[in-house]
PDB file of C-alpha atoms in Angstrom:
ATOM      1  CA  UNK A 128      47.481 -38.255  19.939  1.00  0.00           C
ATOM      2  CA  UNK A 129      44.235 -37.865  21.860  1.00  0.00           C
ATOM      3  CA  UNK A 130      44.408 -34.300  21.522  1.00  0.00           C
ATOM      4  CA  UNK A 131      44.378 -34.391  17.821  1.00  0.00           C
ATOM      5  CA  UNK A 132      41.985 -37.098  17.875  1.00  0.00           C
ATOM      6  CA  UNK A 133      39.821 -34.826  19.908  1.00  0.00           C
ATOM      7  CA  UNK A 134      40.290 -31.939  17.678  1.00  0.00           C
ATOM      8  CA  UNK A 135      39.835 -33.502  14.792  1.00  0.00           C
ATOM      9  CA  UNK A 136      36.733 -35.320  15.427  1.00  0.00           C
ATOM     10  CA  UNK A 137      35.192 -31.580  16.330  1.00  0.00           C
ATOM     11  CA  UNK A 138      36.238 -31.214  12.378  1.00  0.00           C
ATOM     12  CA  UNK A 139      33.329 -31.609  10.932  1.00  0.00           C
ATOM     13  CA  UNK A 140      31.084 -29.984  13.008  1.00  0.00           C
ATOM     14  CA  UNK A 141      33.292 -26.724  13.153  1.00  0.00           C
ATOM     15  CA  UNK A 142      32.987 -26.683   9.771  1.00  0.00           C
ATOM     16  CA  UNK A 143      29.478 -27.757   9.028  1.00  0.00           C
ATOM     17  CA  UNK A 144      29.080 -24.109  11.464  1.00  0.00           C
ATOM     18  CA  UNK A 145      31.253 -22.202   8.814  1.00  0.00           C
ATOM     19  CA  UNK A 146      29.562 -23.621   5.813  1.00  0.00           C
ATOM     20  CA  UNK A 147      26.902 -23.374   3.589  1.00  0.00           C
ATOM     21  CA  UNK A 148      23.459 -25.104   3.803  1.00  0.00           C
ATOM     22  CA  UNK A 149      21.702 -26.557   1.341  1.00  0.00           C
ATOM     23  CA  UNK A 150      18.879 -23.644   0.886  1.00  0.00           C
ATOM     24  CA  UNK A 151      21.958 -21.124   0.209  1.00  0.00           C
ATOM     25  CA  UNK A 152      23.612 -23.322  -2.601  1.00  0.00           C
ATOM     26  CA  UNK A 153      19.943 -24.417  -3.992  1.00  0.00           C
ATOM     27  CA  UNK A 154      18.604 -21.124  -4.561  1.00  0.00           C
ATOM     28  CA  UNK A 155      22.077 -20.271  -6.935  1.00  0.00           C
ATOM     29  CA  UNK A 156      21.642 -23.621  -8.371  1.00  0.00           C
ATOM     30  CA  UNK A 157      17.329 -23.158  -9.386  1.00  0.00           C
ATOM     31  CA  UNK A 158      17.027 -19.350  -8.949  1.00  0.00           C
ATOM     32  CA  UNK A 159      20.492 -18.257  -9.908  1.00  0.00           C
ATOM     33  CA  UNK A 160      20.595 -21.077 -13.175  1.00  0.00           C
ATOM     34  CA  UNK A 161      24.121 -21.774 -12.022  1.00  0.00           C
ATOM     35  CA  UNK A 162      24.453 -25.293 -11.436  1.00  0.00           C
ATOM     36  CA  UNK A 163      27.958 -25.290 -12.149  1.00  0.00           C
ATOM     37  CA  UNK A 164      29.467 -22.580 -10.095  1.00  0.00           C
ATOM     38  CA  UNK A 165      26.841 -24.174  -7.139  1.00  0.00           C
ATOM     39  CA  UNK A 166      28.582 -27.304  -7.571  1.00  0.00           C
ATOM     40  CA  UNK A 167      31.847 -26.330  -7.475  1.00  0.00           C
ATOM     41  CA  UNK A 168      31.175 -24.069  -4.421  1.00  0.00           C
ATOM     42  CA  UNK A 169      29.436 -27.136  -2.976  1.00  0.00           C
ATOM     43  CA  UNK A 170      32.522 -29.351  -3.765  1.00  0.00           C
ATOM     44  CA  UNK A 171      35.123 -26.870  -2.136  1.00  0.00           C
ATOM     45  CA  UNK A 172      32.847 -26.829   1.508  1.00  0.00           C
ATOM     46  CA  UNK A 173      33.089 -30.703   2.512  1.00  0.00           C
ATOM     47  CA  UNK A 174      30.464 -30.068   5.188  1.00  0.00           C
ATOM     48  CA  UNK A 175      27.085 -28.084   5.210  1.00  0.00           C
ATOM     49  CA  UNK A 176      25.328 -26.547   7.646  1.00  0.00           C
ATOM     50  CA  UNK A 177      22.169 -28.337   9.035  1.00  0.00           C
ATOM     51  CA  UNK A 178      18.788 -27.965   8.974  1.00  0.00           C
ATOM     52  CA  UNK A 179      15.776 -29.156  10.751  1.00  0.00           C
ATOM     53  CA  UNK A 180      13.491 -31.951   9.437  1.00  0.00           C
ATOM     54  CA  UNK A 181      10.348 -30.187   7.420  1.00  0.00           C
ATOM     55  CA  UNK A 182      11.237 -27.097   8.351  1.00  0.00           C
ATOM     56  CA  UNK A 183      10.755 -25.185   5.174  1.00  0.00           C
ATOM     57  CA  UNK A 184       8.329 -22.265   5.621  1.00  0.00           C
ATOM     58  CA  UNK A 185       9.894 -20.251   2.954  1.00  0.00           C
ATOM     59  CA  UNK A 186      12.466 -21.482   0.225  1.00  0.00           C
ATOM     60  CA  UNK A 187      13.005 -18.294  -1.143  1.00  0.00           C
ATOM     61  CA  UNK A 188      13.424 -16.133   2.346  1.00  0.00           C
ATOM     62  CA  UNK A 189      17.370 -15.582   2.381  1.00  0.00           C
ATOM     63  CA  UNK A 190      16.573 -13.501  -1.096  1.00  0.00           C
ATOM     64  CA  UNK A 191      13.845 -11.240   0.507  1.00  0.00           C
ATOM     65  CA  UNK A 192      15.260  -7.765   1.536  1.00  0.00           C
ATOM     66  CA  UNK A 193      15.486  -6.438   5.053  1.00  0.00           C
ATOM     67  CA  UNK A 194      16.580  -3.323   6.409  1.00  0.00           C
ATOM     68  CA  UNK A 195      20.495  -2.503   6.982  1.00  0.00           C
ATOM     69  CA  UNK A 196      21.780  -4.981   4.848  1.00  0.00           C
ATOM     70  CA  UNK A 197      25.041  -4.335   2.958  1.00  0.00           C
ATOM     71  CA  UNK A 198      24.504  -4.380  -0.442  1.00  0.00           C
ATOM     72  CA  UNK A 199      27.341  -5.653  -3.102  1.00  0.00           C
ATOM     73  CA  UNK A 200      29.440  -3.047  -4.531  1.00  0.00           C
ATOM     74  CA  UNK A 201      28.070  -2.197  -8.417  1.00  0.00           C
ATOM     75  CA  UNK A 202      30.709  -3.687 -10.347  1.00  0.00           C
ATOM     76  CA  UNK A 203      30.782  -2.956 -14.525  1.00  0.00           C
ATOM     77  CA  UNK A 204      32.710  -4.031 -17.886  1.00  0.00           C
ATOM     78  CA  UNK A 205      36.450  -5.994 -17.326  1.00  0.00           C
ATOM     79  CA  UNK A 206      35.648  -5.564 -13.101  1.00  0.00           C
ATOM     80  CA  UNK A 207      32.969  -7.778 -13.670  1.00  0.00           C
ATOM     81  CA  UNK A 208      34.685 -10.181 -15.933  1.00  0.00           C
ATOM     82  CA  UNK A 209      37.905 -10.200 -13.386  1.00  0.00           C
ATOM     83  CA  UNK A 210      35.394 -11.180 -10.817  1.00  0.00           C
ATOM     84  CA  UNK A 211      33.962 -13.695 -11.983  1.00  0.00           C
ATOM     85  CA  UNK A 212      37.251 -15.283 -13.152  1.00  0.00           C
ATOM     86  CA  UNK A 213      38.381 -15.019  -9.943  1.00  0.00           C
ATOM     87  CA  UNK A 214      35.210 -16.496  -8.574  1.00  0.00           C
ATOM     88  CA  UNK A 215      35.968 -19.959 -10.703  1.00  0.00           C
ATOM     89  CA  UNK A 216      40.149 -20.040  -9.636  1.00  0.00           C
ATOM     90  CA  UNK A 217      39.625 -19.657  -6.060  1.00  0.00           C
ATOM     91  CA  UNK A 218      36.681 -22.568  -6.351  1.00  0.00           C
ATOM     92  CA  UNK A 219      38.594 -24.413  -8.321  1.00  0.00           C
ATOM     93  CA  UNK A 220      41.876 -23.881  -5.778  1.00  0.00           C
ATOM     94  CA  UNK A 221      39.396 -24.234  -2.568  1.00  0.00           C
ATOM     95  CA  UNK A 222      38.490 -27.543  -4.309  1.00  0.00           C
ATOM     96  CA  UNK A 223      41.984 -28.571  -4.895  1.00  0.00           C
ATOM     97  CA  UNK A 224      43.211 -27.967  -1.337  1.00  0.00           C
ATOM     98  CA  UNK A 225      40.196 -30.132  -0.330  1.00  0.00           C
ATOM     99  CA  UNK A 226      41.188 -32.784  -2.160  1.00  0.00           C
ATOM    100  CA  UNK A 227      44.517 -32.839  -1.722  1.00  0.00           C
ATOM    101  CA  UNK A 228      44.244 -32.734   1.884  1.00  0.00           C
ATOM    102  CA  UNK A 229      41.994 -35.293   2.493  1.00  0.00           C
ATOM    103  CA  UNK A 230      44.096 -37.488  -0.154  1.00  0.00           C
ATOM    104  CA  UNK A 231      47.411 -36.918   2.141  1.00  0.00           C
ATOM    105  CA  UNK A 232      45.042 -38.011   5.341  1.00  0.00           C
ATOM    106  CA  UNK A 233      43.921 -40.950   3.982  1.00  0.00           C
ATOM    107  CA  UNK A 234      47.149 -42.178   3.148  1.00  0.00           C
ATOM    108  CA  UNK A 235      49.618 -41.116   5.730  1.00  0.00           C
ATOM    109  CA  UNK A 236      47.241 -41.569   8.571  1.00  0.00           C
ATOM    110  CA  UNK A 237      45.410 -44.926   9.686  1.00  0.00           C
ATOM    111  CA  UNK A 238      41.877 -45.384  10.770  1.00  0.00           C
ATOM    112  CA  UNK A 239      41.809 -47.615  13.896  1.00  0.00           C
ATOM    113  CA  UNK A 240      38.139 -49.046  12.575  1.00  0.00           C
ATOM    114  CA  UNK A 241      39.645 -49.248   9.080  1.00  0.00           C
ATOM    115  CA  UNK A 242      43.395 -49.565   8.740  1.00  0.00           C
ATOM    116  CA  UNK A 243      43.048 -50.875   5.041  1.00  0.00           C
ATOM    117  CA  UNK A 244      40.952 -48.132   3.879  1.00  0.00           C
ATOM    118  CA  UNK A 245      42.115 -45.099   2.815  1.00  0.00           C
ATOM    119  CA  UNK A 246      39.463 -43.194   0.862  1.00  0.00           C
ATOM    120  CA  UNK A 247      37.513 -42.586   4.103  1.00  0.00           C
ATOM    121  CA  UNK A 248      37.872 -39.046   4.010  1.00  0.00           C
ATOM    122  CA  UNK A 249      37.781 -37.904   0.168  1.00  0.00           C
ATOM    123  CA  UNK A 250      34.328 -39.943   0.388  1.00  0.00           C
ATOM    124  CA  UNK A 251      33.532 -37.622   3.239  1.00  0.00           C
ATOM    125  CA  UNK A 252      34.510 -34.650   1.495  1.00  0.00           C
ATOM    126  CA  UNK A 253      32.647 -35.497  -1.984  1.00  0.00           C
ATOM    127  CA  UNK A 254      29.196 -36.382  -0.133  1.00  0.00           C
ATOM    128  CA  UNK A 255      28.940 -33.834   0.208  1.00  0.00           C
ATOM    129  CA  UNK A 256      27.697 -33.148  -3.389  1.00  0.00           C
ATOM    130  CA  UNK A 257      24.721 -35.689  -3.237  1.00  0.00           C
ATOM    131  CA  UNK A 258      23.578 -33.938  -0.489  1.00  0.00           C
ATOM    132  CA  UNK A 259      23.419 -30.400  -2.448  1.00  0.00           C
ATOM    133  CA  UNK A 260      21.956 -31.831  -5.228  1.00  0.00           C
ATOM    134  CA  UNK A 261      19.112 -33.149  -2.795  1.00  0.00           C
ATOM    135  CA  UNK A 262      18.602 -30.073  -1.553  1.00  0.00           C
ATOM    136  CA  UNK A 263      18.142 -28.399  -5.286  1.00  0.00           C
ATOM    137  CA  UNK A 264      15.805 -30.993  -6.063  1.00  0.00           C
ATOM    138  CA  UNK A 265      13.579 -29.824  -3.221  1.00  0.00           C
ATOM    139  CA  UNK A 266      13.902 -26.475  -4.130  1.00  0.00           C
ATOM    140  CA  UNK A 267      12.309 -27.120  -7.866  1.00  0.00           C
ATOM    141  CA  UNK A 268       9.461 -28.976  -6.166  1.00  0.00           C
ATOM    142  CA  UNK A 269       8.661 -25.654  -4.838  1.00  0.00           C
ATOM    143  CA  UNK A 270       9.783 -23.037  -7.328  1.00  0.00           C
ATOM    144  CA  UNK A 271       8.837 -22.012 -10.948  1.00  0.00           C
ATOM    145  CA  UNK A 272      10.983 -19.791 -12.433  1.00  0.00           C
ATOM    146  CA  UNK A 273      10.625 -16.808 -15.395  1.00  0.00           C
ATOM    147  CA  UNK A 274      14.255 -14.889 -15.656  1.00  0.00           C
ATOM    148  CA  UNK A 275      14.411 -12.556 -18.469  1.00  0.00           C
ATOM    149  CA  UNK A 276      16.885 -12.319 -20.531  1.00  0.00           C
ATOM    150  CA  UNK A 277      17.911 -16.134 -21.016  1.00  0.00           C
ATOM    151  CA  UNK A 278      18.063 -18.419 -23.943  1.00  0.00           C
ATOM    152  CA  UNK A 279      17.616 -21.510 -24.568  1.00  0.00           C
ATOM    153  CA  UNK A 280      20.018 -24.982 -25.685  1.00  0.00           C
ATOM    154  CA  UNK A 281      23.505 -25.497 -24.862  1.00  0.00           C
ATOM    155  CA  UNK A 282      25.420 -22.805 -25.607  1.00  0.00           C
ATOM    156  CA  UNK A 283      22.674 -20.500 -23.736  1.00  0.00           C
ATOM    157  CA  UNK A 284      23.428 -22.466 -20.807  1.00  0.00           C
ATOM    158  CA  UNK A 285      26.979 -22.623 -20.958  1.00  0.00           C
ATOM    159  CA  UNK A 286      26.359 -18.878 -21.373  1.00  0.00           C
ATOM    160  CA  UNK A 287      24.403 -18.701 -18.167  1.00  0.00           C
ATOM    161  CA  UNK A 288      26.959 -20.234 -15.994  1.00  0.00           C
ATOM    162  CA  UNK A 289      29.354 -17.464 -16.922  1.00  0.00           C
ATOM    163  CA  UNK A 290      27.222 -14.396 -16.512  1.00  0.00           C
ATOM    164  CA  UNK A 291      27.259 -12.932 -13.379  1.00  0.00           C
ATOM    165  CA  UNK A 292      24.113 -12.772 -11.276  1.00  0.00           C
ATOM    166  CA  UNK A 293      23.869  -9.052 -11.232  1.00  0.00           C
ATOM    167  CA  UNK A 294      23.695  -8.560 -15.062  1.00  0.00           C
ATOM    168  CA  UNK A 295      20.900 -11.726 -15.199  1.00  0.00           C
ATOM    169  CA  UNK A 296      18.117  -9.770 -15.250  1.00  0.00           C
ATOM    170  CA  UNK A 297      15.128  -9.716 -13.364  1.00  0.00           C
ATOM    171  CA  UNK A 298      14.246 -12.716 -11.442  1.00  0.00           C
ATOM    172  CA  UNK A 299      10.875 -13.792 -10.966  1.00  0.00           C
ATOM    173  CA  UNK A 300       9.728 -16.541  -8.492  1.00  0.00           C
ATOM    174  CA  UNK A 301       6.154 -18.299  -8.296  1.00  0.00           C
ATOM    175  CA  UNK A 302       6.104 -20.523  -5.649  1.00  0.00           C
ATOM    176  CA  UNK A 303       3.996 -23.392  -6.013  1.00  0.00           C
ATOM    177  CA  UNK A 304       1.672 -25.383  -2.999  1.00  0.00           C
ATOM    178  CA  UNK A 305       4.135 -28.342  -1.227  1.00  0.00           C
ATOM    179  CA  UNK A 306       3.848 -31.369  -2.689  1.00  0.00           C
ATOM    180  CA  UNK A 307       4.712 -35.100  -1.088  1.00  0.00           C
ATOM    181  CA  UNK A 308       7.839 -35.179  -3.314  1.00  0.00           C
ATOM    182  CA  UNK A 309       9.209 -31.629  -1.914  1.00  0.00           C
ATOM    183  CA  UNK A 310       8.242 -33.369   1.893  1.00  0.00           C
ATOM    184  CA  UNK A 311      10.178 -36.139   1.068  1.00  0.00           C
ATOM    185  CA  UNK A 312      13.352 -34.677  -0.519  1.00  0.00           C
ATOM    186  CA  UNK A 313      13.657 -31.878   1.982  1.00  0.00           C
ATOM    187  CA  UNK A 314      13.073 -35.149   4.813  1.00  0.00           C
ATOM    188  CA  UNK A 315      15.822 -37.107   3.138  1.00  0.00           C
ATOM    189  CA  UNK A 316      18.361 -34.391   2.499  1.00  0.00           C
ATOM    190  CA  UNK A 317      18.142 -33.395   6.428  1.00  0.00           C
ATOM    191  CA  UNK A 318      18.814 -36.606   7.430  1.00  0.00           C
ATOM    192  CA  UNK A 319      21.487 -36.976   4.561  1.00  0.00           C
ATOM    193  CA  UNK A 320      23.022 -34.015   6.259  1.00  0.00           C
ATOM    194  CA  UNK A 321      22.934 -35.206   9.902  1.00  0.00           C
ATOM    195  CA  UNK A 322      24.627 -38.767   8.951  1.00  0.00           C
ATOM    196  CA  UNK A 323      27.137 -36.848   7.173  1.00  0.00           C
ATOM    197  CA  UNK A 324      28.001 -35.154  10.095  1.00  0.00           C
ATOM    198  CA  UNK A 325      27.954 -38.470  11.970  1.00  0.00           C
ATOM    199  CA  UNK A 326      30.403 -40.056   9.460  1.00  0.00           C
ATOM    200  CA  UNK A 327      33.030 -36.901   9.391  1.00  0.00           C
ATOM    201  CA  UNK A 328      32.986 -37.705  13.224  1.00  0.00           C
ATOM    202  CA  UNK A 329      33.925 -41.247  13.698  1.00  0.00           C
ATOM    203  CA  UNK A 330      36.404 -40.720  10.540  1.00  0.00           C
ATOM    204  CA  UNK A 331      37.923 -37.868  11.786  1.00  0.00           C
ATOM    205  CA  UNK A 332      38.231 -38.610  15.471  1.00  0.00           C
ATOM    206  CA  UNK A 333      39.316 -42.491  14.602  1.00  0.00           C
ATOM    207  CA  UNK A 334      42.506 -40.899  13.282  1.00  0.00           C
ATOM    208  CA  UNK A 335      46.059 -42.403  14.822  1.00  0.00           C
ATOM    209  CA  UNK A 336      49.559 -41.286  14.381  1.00  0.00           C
ATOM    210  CA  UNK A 337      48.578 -37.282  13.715  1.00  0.00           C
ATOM    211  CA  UNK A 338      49.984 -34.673  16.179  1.00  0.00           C
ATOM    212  CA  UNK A 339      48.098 -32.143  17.239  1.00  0.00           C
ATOM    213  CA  UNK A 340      50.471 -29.621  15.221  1.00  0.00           C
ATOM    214  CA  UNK A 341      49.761 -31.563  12.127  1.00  0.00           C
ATOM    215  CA  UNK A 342      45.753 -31.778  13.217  1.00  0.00           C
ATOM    216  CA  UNK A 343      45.690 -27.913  13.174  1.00  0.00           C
ATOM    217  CA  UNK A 344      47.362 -27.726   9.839  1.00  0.00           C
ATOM    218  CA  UNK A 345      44.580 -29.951   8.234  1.00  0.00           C
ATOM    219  CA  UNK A 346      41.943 -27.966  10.155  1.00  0.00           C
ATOM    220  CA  UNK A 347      43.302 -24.580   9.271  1.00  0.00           C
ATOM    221  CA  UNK A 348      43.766 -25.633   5.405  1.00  0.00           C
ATOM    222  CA  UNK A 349      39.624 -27.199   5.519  1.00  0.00           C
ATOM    223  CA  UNK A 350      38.672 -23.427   6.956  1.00  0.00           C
ATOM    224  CA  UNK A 351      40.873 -21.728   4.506  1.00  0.00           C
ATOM    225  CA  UNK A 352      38.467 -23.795   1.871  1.00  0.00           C
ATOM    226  CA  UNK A 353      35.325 -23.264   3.051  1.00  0.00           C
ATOM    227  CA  UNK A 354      35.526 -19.485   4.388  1.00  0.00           C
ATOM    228  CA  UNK A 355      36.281 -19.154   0.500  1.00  0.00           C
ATOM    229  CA  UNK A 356      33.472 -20.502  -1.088  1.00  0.00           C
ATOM    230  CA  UNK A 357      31.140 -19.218   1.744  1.00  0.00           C
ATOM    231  CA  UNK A 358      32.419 -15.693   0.899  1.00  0.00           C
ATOM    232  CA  UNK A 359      31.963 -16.232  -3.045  1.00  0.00           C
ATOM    233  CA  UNK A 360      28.453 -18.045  -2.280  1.00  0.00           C
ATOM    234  CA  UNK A 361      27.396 -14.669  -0.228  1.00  0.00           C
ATOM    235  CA  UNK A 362      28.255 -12.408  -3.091  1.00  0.00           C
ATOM    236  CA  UNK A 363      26.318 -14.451  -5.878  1.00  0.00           C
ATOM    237  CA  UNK A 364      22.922 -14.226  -3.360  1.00  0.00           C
ATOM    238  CA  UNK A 365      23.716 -10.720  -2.668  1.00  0.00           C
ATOM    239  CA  UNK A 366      23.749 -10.306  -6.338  1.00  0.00           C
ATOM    240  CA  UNK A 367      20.841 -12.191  -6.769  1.00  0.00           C
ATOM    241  CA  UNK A 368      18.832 -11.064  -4.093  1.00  0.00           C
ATOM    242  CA  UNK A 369      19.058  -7.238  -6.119  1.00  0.00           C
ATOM    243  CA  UNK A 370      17.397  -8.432  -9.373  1.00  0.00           C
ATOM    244  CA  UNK A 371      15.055 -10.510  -7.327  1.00  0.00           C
ATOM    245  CA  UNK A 372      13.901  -7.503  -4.513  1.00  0.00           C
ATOM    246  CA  UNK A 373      14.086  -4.931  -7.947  1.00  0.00           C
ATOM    247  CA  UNK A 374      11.512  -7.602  -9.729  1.00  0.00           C
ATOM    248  CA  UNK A 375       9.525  -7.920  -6.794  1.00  0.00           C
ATOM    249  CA  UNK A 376       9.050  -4.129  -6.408  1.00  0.00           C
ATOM    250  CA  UNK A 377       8.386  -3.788 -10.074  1.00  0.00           C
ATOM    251  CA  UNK A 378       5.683  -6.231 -10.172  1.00  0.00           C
ATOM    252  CA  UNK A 379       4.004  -4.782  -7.121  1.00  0.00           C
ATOM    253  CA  UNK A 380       4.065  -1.120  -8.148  1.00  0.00           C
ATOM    254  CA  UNK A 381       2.424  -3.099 -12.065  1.00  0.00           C
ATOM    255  CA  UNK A 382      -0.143  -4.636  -9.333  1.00  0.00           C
ATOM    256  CA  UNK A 383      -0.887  -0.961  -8.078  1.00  0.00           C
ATOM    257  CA  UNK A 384      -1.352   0.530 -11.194  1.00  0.00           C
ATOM    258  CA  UNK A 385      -3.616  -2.595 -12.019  1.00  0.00           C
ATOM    259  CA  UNK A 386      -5.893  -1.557  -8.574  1.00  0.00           C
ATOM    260  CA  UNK A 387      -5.874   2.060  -9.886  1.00  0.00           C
ATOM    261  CA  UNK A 388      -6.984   1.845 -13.426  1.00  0.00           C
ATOM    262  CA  UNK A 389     -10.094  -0.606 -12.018  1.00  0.00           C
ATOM    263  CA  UNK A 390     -10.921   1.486  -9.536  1.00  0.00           C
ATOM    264  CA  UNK A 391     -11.071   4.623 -11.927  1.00  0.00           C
ATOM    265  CA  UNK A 392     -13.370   2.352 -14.306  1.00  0.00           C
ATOM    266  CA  UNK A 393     -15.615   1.554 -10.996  1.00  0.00           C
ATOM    267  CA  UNK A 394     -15.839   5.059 -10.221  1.00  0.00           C
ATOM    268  CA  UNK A 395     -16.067   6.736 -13.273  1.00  0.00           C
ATOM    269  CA  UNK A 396     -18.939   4.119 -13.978  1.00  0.00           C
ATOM    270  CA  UNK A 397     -20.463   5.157 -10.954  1.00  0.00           C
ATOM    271  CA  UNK A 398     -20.081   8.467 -11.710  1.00  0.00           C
ATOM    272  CA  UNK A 399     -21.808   7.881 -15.337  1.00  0.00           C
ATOM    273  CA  UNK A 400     -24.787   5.839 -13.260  1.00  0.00           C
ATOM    274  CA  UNK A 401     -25.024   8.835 -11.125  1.00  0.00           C
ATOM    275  CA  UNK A 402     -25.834  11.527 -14.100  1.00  0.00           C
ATOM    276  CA  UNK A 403     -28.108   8.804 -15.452  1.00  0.00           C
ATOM    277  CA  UNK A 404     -30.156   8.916 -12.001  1.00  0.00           C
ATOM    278  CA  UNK A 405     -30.031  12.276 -11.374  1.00  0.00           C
ATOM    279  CA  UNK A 406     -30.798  13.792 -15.257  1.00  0.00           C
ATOM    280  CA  UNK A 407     -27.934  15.874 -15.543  1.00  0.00           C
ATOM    281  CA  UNK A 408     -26.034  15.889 -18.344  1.00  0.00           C
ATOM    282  CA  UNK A 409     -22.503  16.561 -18.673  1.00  0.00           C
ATOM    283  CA  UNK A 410     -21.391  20.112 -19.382  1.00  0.00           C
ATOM    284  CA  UNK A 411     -24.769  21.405 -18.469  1.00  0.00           C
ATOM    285  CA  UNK A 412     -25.042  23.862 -14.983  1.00  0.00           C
ATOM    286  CA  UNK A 413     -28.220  22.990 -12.735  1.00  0.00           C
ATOM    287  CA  UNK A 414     -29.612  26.017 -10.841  1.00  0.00           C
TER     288      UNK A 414
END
């Protein structure tokens, strides 16, 4: 039993390593408009990867373009509909398993600093969900968003949450200066993700009465989960990151053509000033 003790308490770290971290699932919940499938994806990894105390140079880096990345294959009509409905089951299933394991721990295996207890874990596993929702509030303390293509109320939200990233449009970002709130938010949801960590620990390696057969069962069924959503979480910001780089290069070359048509106004006024000075006139030869 101290094997699996030892095994287990390395749980939660192990898969804090494999999961997502709160700047991934943030930028599909503000950027992305898909609260929902962020959620869910959020809900299916019970641990997140963690992150250093005001360290946020640049919320919106993992969507910025760099050279040799693979880019998602273009997917069109019932593909794209297939995908996404097989986006939502395996969430939905990768939630499932979660909860269904952590259910079957709490009851069929005692915690020696709790015997009485046995929710410890599923509370462990559903944190998890405060501590993404932390992390989107910091995001929107530092990001205003214009998407084309959206509509408003309800049903244009339900909408959103079903349309995949790649046919959302063009996504533009203006950041905004850092305010106290975003310091304090992106403060509170590293430290909400370090005591996390801290709690799956003494849960996990408190455990009696689990072999170590058993102990790699419940850690290979937690992987299973969160190698899933990670995978589904990397296609939506590959997705994303597209419209996003194709926006960015479209407003840039409009910025160009902005320099261009002042500078041919400064020139060609010059150019008028110049005619003026000299006494020529245009369409006239000077010998």
């Amino acid at each position: 039993m101290a094997s699996a003790q030892v095994l287990l308490g390395l749980t939660p770290t192990m898969l804090a390593v494999l999961g997502p971290s709160t700047e991934e699932t943030s930028v599909l919940f503000v950027v992305g408009r898909r609260p929902l499938l962020a959620l869910c994806l959020a809900a299916g990894c019970p641990a997140v990867f963690p992150m250093r105390s005001f360290d946020n140079s640049d919320p919106v880096g993992i969507l910025k373009e760099r050279e040799g990345r693979l880019q998602p294959p273009s997917l069109q009509g019932s593909r794209e509909k297939m995908v996404m409905i097989a986006q939502y089951a395996l969430t939905v299933m990768a939630t499932l398993n979660i909860a269904t394991v952590s259910k079957e721990l709490g009851v069929q295996v005692v915690c020696n600093f709790a015997p009485h207890l046995t929710y410890l874990v599923l509370l462990w596993a559903f944190l998890i969900l405060i501590i993404h929702s932390s992390g989107a509030i910091t995001l929107m303390f530092r990001v205003r968003l214009a998407a084309d293509g959206d509509s408003d109320g309800t049903y244009g939200w339900i909408r959103t949450q079903f349309t995949p990233s790649s046919k959302r449009g063009l996504v533009r970002i203006r950041l905004i200066p850092e305010n106290y709130y975003f310091t304090f938010f992106s403060w509170f949801t590293a430290i909400l993700t370090i005591c996390h960590v801290i709690y799956g620990t003494l849960v996990f390696s408190s455990m009696l009465f689990i072999s170590v057969r058993d102990s790699l069962t419940v850690i290979a069924r937690y992987m299973a989960s969160v190698i899933c959503c990670r995978i589904i979480l990397m296609y939506e910001l590959a997705s994303l990151r597209s419209s996003f780089n194709l926006a960015a290069a479209e407003g840039s070359e409009m910025g160009l053509r902005e320099i261009f048509e002042e500078n041919s106004e400064a020139h060609g006024s010059n150019a008028n000033v110049d005619r003026i000075g000299t006494g020529r006139v245009p369409g006239m030869q000077t010998w």
